[in-house]
Structures are given as structure tokens and as C-alpha cells.
Coordinates of C-alpha atoms and ligand atoms in Angstrom, one line a residue:
X1 CA 10.6 -26.6 43.2
X2 CA 9.6 -26.0 47.0
X3 CA 5.9 -26.0 47.8
X4 CA 5.6 -22.2 48.2
X5 CA 6.8 -21.7 44.8
X6 CA 4.4 -24.5 43.5
X7 CA 1.5 -22.9 44.8
X8 CA 2.4 -19.5 43.5
X9 CA 2.8 -21.0 39.8
X10 CA -0.7 -22.7 40.3
X11 CA -2.2 -19.5 41.3
X12 CA -0.4 -17.7 38.3
X13 CA -2.0 -20.4 36.0
X14 CA -5.4 -20.1 37.3
X15 CA -5.3 -16.1 37.0
X16 CA -4.1 -16.5 33.4
X17 CA -6.9 -19.1 32.4
X18 CA -9.7 -16.8 34.3
X19 CA -8.2 -13.8 32.3
X20 CA -8.2 -15.8 29.0
X21 CA -11.9 -17.1 29.6
X22 CA -13.2 -13.5 30.4
X23 CA -11.8 -12.3 27.4
X24 CA -13.3 -15.0 25.5
X25 CA -16.4 -14.5 27.0
X26 CA -16.4 -10.9 26.2
X27 CA -15.6 -11.5 22.4
X28 CA -18.3 -14.4 22.3
X29 CA -20.7 -11.8 23.6
X30 CA -19.9 -9.0 21.5
X31 CA -23.0 -8.1 18.7
X32 CA -22.7 -6.5 15.6
X33 CA -25.1 -3.9 14.7
X34 CA -27.4 -4.1 11.6
X35 CA -26.4 -1.2 9.7
X36 CA -29.0 0.0 7.0
X37 CA -27.8 1.8 3.8
X38 CA -26.9 5.2 4.0
X39 CA -25.2 4.7 7.3
X40 CA -21.8 3.0 8.5
X41 CA -21.0 1.2 11.5
X42 CA -20.7 3.8 14.4
X43 CA -17.3 4.0 16.4
X44 CA -17.4 1.6 19.2
X45 CA -14.8 2.5 22.0
X46 CA -12.7 -0.5 23.0
X47 CA -13.5 0.2 26.4
X48 CA -17.3 0.0 25.7
X49 CA -17.9 -3.0 23.3
X50 CA -21.3 -3.8 22.3
X51 CA -22.8 -6.9 24.1
X52 CA -26.5 -7.9 24.4
X53 CA -26.4 -8.0 28.2
X54 CA -25.3 -4.4 28.2
X55 CA -27.9 -3.4 25.9
X56 CA -30.7 -5.1 27.8
X57 CA -29.4 -3.5 30.9
X58 CA -29.0 -0.1 29.3
X59 CA -32.4 -0.3 27.9
X60 CA -33.8 -1.1 31.4
X61 CA -31.9 1.8 32.8
X62 CA -33.4 4.3 30.2
X63 CA -37.0 3.5 30.9
X64 CA -36.6 3.2 34.6
X65 CA -38.5 5.9 36.3
X66 CA -37.4 5.0 39.7
X67 CA -34.0 6.8 38.9
X68 CA -35.3 10.2 39.5
X69 CA -36.2 12.3 42.7
X70 CA -39.9 11.7 42.1
X71 CA -39.7 8.3 40.8
X72 CA -41.7 9.5 38.0
X73 CA -39.2 10.4 35.2
X74 CA -36.9 8.3 33.1
X75 CA -34.4 9.1 30.1
X76 CA -37.7 8.0 27.8
X77 CA -39.9 10.8 29.4
X78 CA -37.9 13.3 27.3
X79 CA -36.4 11.1 24.6
X80 CA -39.8 9.5 24.1
X81 CA -39.7 6.6 21.6
X82 CA -43.1 7.6 20.4
X83 CA -41.9 11.0 19.6
X84 CA -38.7 10.1 17.6
X85 CA -36.9 9.8 21.1
X86 CA -37.4 13.2 21.8
X87 CA -39.8 15.4 23.5
X88 CA -43.1 17.3 22.5
X89 CA -42.4 20.3 25.0
X90 CA -40.2 23.1 23.4
X91 CA -38.2 23.4 26.8
X92 CA -37.7 20.3 29.1
X93 CA -38.4 20.6 32.7
X94 CA -36.5 18.2 35.1
X95 CA -38.0 15.7 37.6
X96 CA -38.6 18.5 40.1
X97 CA -40.2 20.8 37.6
X98 CA -37.0 23.1 36.9
X99 CA -37.0 24.7 33.5
X100 CA -33.8 23.2 31.8
X101 CA -33.7 25.9 29.0
X102 CA -33.3 23.6 26.0
X103 CA -35.2 21.3 23.8
X104 CA -34.6 17.5 24.3
X105 CA -32.8 16.4 21.2
X106 CA -33.5 13.0 19.6
X107 CA -31.1 10.3 20.5
X108 CA -31.6 8.2 17.5
X109 CA -28.2 7.8 15.7
X110 CA -26.5 9.3 18.8
X111 CA -23.9 6.9 18.2
X112 CA -22.8 8.9 15.3
X113 CA -22.3 12.2 17.2
X114 CA -18.7 13.5 17.4
X115 CA -19.7 15.8 20.2
X116 CA -22.7 15.4 22.4
X117 CA -25.5 18.2 23.6
X118 CA -26.3 21.3 21.8
X119 CA -23.2 22.9 22.6
X120 CA -21.1 19.7 22.3
X121 CA -19.6 19.9 26.0
X122 CA -19.4 16.2 26.1
X123 CA -17.2 14.1 23.9
X124 CA -18.9 10.6 24.7
X125 CA -22.3 9.2 25.4
X126 CA -20.7 7.7 28.7
X127 CA -19.7 11.2 29.7
X128 CA -23.1 12.8 29.0
X129 CA -24.7 11.1 31.9
X130 CA -23.4 13.4 34.2
X131 CA -25.9 16.0 33.1
X132 CA -29.0 14.0 33.9
X133 CA -27.8 12.4 37.0
X134 CA -27.3 15.5 39.0
X135 CA -29.1 17.5 41.6
X136 CA -31.1 19.8 39.6
X137 CA -30.2 17.8 36.2
X138 CA -33.0 16.0 34.3
X139 CA -33.5 13.1 36.6
X140 CA -32.7 15.5 39.7
X141 CA -30.6 12.9 41.7
X142 CA -26.9 12.2 41.8
X143 CA -25.5 9.1 40.5
X144 CA -24.7 7.8 43.9
X145 CA -28.4 7.9 44.7
X146 CA -29.1 6.1 41.5
X147 CA -26.8 3.5 42.6
X148 CA -28.4 3.2 45.8
X149 CA -31.9 2.9 44.2
X150 CA -30.4 0.2 41.9
X151 CA -29.2 -1.6 44.9
X152 CA -32.4 -1.5 46.7
X153 CA -34.4 -3.0 43.7
X154 CA -34.6 -6.8 43.4
X155 CA -35.3 -6.7 39.7
X156 CA -31.7 -5.5 39.4
X157 CA -30.3 -8.2 41.5
X158 CA -27.2 -9.6 39.9
X159 CA -27.7 -7.9 36.6
X160 CA -24.6 -5.6 36.9
X161 CA -22.3 -8.7 38.2
X162 CA -23.5 -10.8 35.3
X163 CA -23.0 -7.9 32.7
X164 CA -19.6 -6.1 34.2
X165 CA -18.3 -8.8 36.6
X166 CA -18.9 -6.3 39.2
X167 CA -21.3 -4.7 41.5
X168 CA -23.4 -1.7 40.3
X169 CA -21.1 1.5 39.9
X170 CA -21.1 4.9 37.8
X171 CA -19.2 3.5 35.0
X172 CA -21.7 0.4 34.6
X173 CA -24.5 2.7 34.4
X174 CA -22.8 5.1 31.9
X175 CA -21.5 2.1 29.8
X176 CA -24.8 0.4 29.7
X177 CA -27.0 3.5 28.8
X178 CA -24.4 4.3 25.9
X179 CA -24.5 0.9 24.8
X180 CA -28.3 1.2 24.4
X181 CA -28.1 4.4 22.7
X182 CA -25.5 3.3 20.2
X183 CA -27.9 0.6 19.2
X184 CA -30.6 3.2 18.4
X185 CA -29.5 3.4 14.7
X186 CA -32.0 4.4 12.3
X187 CA -32.2 5.1 8.5
X188 CA -34.3 2.9 6.2
X189 CA -36.3 5.9 5.0
X190 CA -38.0 6.8 1.5
X191 CA -35.1 9.2 1.0
X192 CA -32.5 6.0 1.4
X193 CA -34.7 4.0 -0.7
X194 CA -34.2 6.7 -3.6
X195 CA -30.7 7.6 -2.8
X196 CA -28.9 4.4 -1.9
X197 CA -31.4 1.6 -3.5
X198 CA -31.9 3.5 -6.5
X199 CA -35.8 3.5 -6.1
X200 CA -37.0 6.8 -7.9
X201 CA -40.7 6.0 -7.0
X202 CA -39.7 6.4 -3.4
X203 CA -39.9 10.0 -3.3
X204 CA -43.1 12.0 -4.4
X205 CA -42.4 14.9 -7.1
X206 CA -42.5 17.3 -4.4
X207 CA -40.0 15.9 -2.1
X208 CA -37.7 15.1 -5.2
X209 CA -37.8 18.8 -5.9
X210 CA -37.3 19.4 -2.3
X211 CA -34.0 17.3 -2.4
X212 CA -32.6 19.4 -5.4
X213 CA -33.3 22.6 -3.6
X214 CA -31.8 21.0 -0.3
X215 CA -28.4 20.4 -2.1
X216 CA -29.0 23.4 -4.6
X217 CA -30.7 26.8 -4.1
X218 CA -31.4 26.5 -0.6
X219 CA -27.7 25.2 -0.1
X220 CA -28.9 23.4 3.4
X221 CA -26.4 20.7 2.6
X222 CA -23.4 23.0 3.4
X223 CA -24.2 22.2 7.0
X224 CA -26.9 19.4 7.0
X225 CA -24.1 17.1 5.0
X226 CA -25.2 14.1 3.5
X227 CA -21.8 12.9 2.2
X228 CA -19.5 14.0 5.1
X229 CA -16.2 12.4 4.7
X230 CA -17.2 11.1 8.3
X231 CA -15.7 11.1 11.7
X232 CA -15.7 7.2 11.9
X233 CA -12.4 5.5 11.5
X234 CA -13.9 3.2 9.1
X235 CA -14.2 5.8 6.2
X236 CA -17.2 5.7 3.9
X237 CA -20.3 7.9 3.3
X238 CA -22.5 8.8 6.2
X239 CA -25.6 10.4 5.3
X240 CA -26.3 11.8 8.8
X241 CA -27.4 15.6 7.7
X242 CA -24.8 17.1 9.7
X243 CA -21.3 18.6 9.6
X244 CA -20.7 18.0 13.4
X245 CA -19.9 21.7 13.7
X246 CA -21.5 24.6 15.4
X247 CA -23.2 27.7 13.6
X248 CA -25.2 30.6 14.7
X249 CA -28.6 31.1 13.1
X250 CA -29.5 33.9 15.3
X251 CA -32.1 31.6 17.2
X252 CA -32.8 33.3 20.4
X253 CA -31.3 36.7 19.7
X254 CA -33.1 39.8 20.9
X255 CA -32.0 43.4 21.8
X256 CA -28.3 42.6 21.4
X257 CA -28.5 39.5 23.5
X258 CA -28.5 35.7 22.8
X259 CA -30.6 33.9 25.5
X260 CA -28.3 31.1 25.3
X261 CA -24.8 31.6 24.3
X262 CA -24.3 27.9 23.2
X263 CA -20.8 26.7 22.1
X264 CA -19.3 29.8 23.5
X265 CA -20.3 28.7 26.9
X266 CA -18.0 26.0 26.6
X267 CA -15.2 27.3 24.4
X268 CA -15.2 31.1 25.2
X269 CA -14.3 31.8 21.7
X270 CA -15.9 34.7 19.9
X271 CA -16.7 32.9 16.7
X272 CA -18.8 30.3 19.0
X273 CA -21.3 32.8 20.5
X274 CA -24.7 31.7 20.0
X275 CA -23.5 28.6 17.7
X276 CA -25.3 25.5 18.4
X277 CA -24.3 22.0 16.8
X278 CA -25.9 21.2 13.3
X279 CA -28.8 18.6 14.4
X280 CA -29.0 15.4 12.6
X281 CA -32.2 15.5 10.3
X282 CA -33.2 12.0 10.2
X283 CA -36.6 11.5 11.4
X284 CA -37.0 15.2 11.7
X285 CA -40.9 15.0 11.1
X286 CA -41.3 13.3 14.2
X287 CA -39.3 15.5 16.9
X288 CA -41.1 18.7 16.6
X289 CA -40.8 21.4 18.1
X290 CA -37.5 22.6 16.5
X291 CA -34.2 24.4 17.3
X292 CA -32.3 24.4 20.6
X293 CA -34.8 26.2 22.3
X294 CA -37.9 24.2 20.6
X295 CA -39.0 27.9 19.4
X296 CA -40.0 26.8 15.9
X297 CA -43.3 24.4 16.2
X298 CA -43.5 23.0 12.5
X299 CA -41.1 22.0 9.7
X300 CA -42.6 24.9 7.6
X301 CA -42.0 27.5 10.1
X302 CA -38.2 26.1 10.2
X303 CA -38.0 26.6 6.2
X304 CA -39.7 29.9 6.5
X305 CA -37.2 30.9 9.1
X306 CA -34.2 30.1 6.9
X307 CA -36.1 31.8 3.6
X308 CA -36.0 34.9 5.9
X309 CA -32.4 34.6 6.5
X310 CA -32.4 33.4 10.0
X311 CA -32.3 36.3 12.8
X312 CA -29.5 38.8 11.8
X313 CA -26.9 39.3 14.5
X314 CA -23.2 40.0 14.8
X315 CA -22.1 36.4 14.8
X316 CA -24.8 34.9 12.2
X317 CA -23.2 32.1 10.0
X318 CA -22.0 33.3 6.5
X319 CA -24.5 30.9 4.9
X320 CA -27.5 32.3 6.5
X321 CA -29.0 34.7 3.9
X322 CA -32.5 35.3 2.6
X323 CA -33.2 32.6 0.1
X324 CA -36.1 33.9 -2.2
X325 CA -38.0 30.6 -2.1
X326 CA -41.4 30.4 -3.5
X327 CA -44.3 29.0 -1.3
X328 CA -44.0 26.1 -3.5
X329 CA -40.3 25.5 -3.0
X330 CA -41.0 26.0 0.9
X331 CA -43.5 23.1 0.5
X332 CA -41.2 20.8 -1.5
X333 CA -38.2 21.4 1.0
X334 CA -40.8 20.4 3.7
X335 CA -41.9 17.3 1.7
X336 CA -38.2 16.3 1.7
X337 CA -37.6 16.5 5.1
X338 CA -40.6 14.4 5.6
X339 CA -39.0 11.7 3.5
X340 CA -36.4 11.2 6.2
X341 CA -38.6 9.6 8.5
X342 CA -37.6 5.7 9.2
X343 CA -40.2 3.4 7.8
X344 CA -39.5 0.7 10.4
X345 CA -39.6 3.1 13.2
X346 CA -43.2 4.2 12.6
X347 CA -44.2 0.5 12.5
X348 CA -42.2 -0.3 15.8
X349 CA -43.8 2.6 17.5
X350 CA -47.4 1.7 16.8
Ligands
LIG401 C1 -36.1 16.3 31.7 C2 -35.8 15.9 30.3 C3 -34.8 14.9 30.1 C4 -34.3 13.8 30.8 C5 -35.3 13.0 32.0 C6 -33.2 13.4 30.2 N1 -32.9 14.1 29.0 FE1 -31.3 13.8 27.9 N2 -31.5 15.8 27.0 C7 -32.6 16.6 27.7 C8 -32.2 17.8 26.9 C9 -33.0 19.3 27.3 C10 -30.9 17.8 26.3 C11 -30.0 18.9 25.6 C12 -29.1 19.5 26.7 C13 -28.0 20.4 26.1 O1 -27.9 20.5 24.9 O2 -27.7 20.9 27.0 C14 -30.7 16.3 26.2 C15 -29.7 16.0 25.8 C16 -29.2 14.4 25.6 C17 -28.2 13.7 24.8 C18 -27.4 14.6 23.9 C19 -28.0 14.4 22.5 C20 -27.2 15.1 21.4 O3 -27.9 15.3 20.3 O4 -26.2 15.6 21.5 C21 -28.3 12.8 25.4 C22 -27.3 11.7 24.5 C23 -29.1 12.5 26.3 N3 -29.8 13.6 26.6 C24 -29.3 11.2 27.0 C25 -30.0 11.2 28.1 C26 -30.3 9.9 29.1 C27 -29.3 8.7 28.8 C28 -30.8 10.2 30.2 C29 -31.4 9.6 31.1 C30 -30.2 9.0 32.1 C31 -31.5 11.4 29.9 N4 -31.0 12.1 28.7 C32 -32.7 12.2 30.4 C33 -33.6 16.4 28.2 C34 -33.7 15.3 29.1
LIG402 C1 -24.8 27.4 8.6 C2 -25.3 26.2 8.7 C3 -26.7 25.6 8.5 C4 -27.6 25.7 7.3 C5 -26.7 26.4 5.7 C6 -28.8 25.2 7.2 N1 -28.7 24.7 8.6 FE1 -30.3 24.0 9.5 N2 -29.5 24.0 11.4 C7 -28.3 24.4 11.7 C8 -28.0 24.5 13.1 C9 -26.8 25.1 13.6 C10 -29.4 24.2 13.7 C11 -29.6 24.5 15.1 C12 -29.8 26.0 15.3 C13 -30.2 26.3 16.8 O1 -30.9 25.6 17.5 O2 -29.8 27.3 17.1 C14 -30.1 23.9 12.6 C15 -31.4 23.4 12.8 C16 -32.3 23.0 11.8 C17 -33.4 22.0 12.1 C18 -34.2 21.7 13.3 C19 -33.8 20.3 13.7 C20 -34.2 20.2 15.1 O3 -34.0 19.0 15.4 O4 -34.6 21.0 16.0 C21 -34.1 21.8 10.7 C22 -35.3 21.1 10.4 C23 -33.2 22.3 9.7 N3 -31.9 22.9 10.4 C24 -33.1 22.1 8.3 C25 -32.5 23.1 7.4 C26 -32.9 23.0 6.0 C27 -34.0 22.7 5.4 C28 -31.9 24.2 5.5 C29 -32.0 24.9 4.3 C30 -33.0 25.6 3.7 C31 -30.9 24.4 6.5 N4 -31.2 23.6 7.9 C32 -29.8 25.2 6.6 C33 -27.3 24.6 10.6 C34 -27.6 25.0 9.2

């Protein structure tokens, strides 16, 4: 073997050892999430496995107000943990005061979403960050500006290198934020105690009657599915209260027009006109106001809206029709919705 060949072989060995080491490191740092009863492990993409470093970095980014045009807005301003990771306002205004036309949904359990945003225009949480990081988007800065800000802040020194093995870039920011949001798993509500742990005393009589109505007379379950055969490759029941589909309830319909055409905006399919994603109802008592435009202030108003048959329009979903619920039945459904609040979450935000 001549010397050049020898050096080349040596170099090949080094590359191989480094590769094995980095794989080992990635596997060693991978974390598994604590999954409460009523939920199953969310799908984690192979390209963005969960590690504690990524999760911590994602959390730091999520709460960092410096990443906006005014240095005053973070993801958590609109996805506020004190408000079930959503916002009190009916419609969000971006960092520059621009009206964004929609209500900020909770990002709790976002790791289970089959599509992301009210109209489902993104398939992954990684893709979604294109919206907040754009001019006139939520943060009112482009991703490149976010990178420059991160590079200039000493508390980020070496953090991206240690987490991803390279300097801060768009992919790293997207992956860290997605990783943090996937860790926001929340169940452990009185309803879970009742259904999955068999504790019948966990629900009040009123909430119990509300549950019967939810799965029976009021047929809420046809869309807010509790036993959906799941979008997760692992199989099993996933009590998320969504069918991952889009329906038109007439919210925002007036004088022949939808103020927001919803899913249609993405697909241009007639059946999607004015249709929005069925939201997850876990922790819904914490996330008022309701609907994609935040037009309904309380859960009682939501149930009354359904009782009236939504807002009739040419594309209303077939299941939306007057329900003829009594006042007591409306109260019972509201009690049931209130039983979907995670006990731990309330303790954490105090
Ligand atoms: C100014 C308020 C505001 C800020 C800041 C903001 N968001 Fe949002 N977020 C919204 C609104 C409004 C929507 C609904 C958008 C839509 O449906 O088109 C949304 C939707 C989402 C969704 C989709 C949830 C679902 O149920 O489909 C995710 C995920 C999300 N935001 C994450 C983030 C992250 C990460 C950041 C920070 C980088 C952020 N948001 C910053 C207001 C905000
Ligand atoms: C045809 C499907 C369908 C049925 C049936 C249905 N929902 Fe919904 N639900 C949706 C969709 C879609 C939205 C979002 C609509 C929008 O914003 O335009 C929604 C929104 C909600 C919200 C607001 C959540 C939030 O975060 O803003 C609550 C609460 C709710 N539904 C409860 C119920 C209850 C209770 C029933 C039964 C009385 C019911 N739903 C029946 C599809 C349905």
C-alpha cells in the first residue's frame, strides 16, 4: 500500500467512526414522551426525532420576543400557556398591529394534527413556521432576519451547534419549534379519568348527561371523534375530538358571502367553500373565544349556535341542523366540555 492510499484509508475510517458516533449520540439523546391515557404516541418524523436539546431550544425560541419586528411578540403572545396556549382576543393582530383575520388556535396536542392551521394548508409543524416568520405574518420578520437576530444574541452562542451540529439556519429553527410543540401533550382530564380509568365519580351528573348527548342526540361525535381510527401509524384509539376533516358550519356567512372561504382557499374545491378544520376540543374551556373567527365568546354560545342549526348557507355540512335541546341539555353539554380540561395544566400555569 502506498502512502497516499494509506492516508486515504485512514481518512475513510475517521469519517466512518465520526458518522457512527453522531448516530449513537442522536439515539442516546432521543427522548420518549410521557403519554397519558386517552392518547397514543404522536407520529415523530424520522428527520426530526425528539431530543431534550431540541426541545429546550424550541421552548426558548417559542417564548423569545426578540424574534419579532418590535421585539415585543413571541409565539407565546398568541399561543399563551396561561390561556391554554391560545389567545384571549377573537382575532390576532401581528407584531406590527396588522389584523390577521383568524383566532389563534391552541397548540396543545399539535403533534397529533394531520394538517396544520384552520384551513389545513400545511402538512407539518415544521412547514407552518413559514407563516409566523414572514413580513406581515405573525412576527412580522422574515426567517433570515430571525437568523440574524439569533446570531447577534450571546445567549444563543453555540446552542444551535450543540443541538444540530451546525450554525443556526431555517431548518434548525423549524425543527426545534416543532419539537417543542410536539412535547405539548395534554390529556389527564376528568373525562379521561372516567373513560380510560373507569372512575365514574370523576364526572358530575351534568357532565355525564352531557357526554351521552355529545355521543347521542346532539351527534357532536360525528366530527369531534373520540375513537378515530387514527392518523398515527402505530394504530389504537386516539381521543382527540377531531376527525381531521373540514366542515362548513356557516360561521362568518352573511348576505351570500363567507367572510373567509377557509379550506376552499387552499383546494379550490366547491365542497370546501367556507369549511374549516374540526378543532381538537381538549382544554376547550381554557381557550375562549371560539371558532376560526373567535365570534362566539363562551361555550354556552357555541352549543346554542349548534342548537340553532349553525348558520344556514349553500354549503352547510349535512349534520348541522337544529337539535331541539332543552336549556338543561345545553348546560349539560357545556359541563361535559368543561370536563375536558387537563388537571395538570391548570396546576402548571398557576
Ligand atoms: C399574532 C399572533 C400569533 C403569533 C405571534 C403566532 N401565532 Fe401561531 N397562529 C396564530 C393564528 C391566528 C393562527 C391560525 C392561522 C390560520 O388558521 O391561518 C395560528 C396557527 C398556528 C398553528 C396551527 C395550529 C392548528 O391547530 O392548526 C401553529 C402550530 C402555530 N400557530 C404555531 C406558532 C408558532 C411556532 C409561532 C412562533 C414562531 C406562532 N404560531 C406565532 C396566531 C399567532
Ligand atoms: C359537521 C361537523 C361538526 C359537528 C357535527 C360538530 N362540530 Fe363542533 N366544530 C366543527 C368545526 C368544523 C368547527 C370549526 C368551525 C369554524 O370555526 O368555522 C367546530 C368548532 C367547535 C367548537 C369551538 C372550538 C374552538 O377551539 O374554537 C366547539 C366548542 C365545538 N365545535 C363543539 C361542538 C359540539 C358541542 C357539538 C355538538 C353539539 C359539535 N361541535 C358538533 C365541526 C363539527
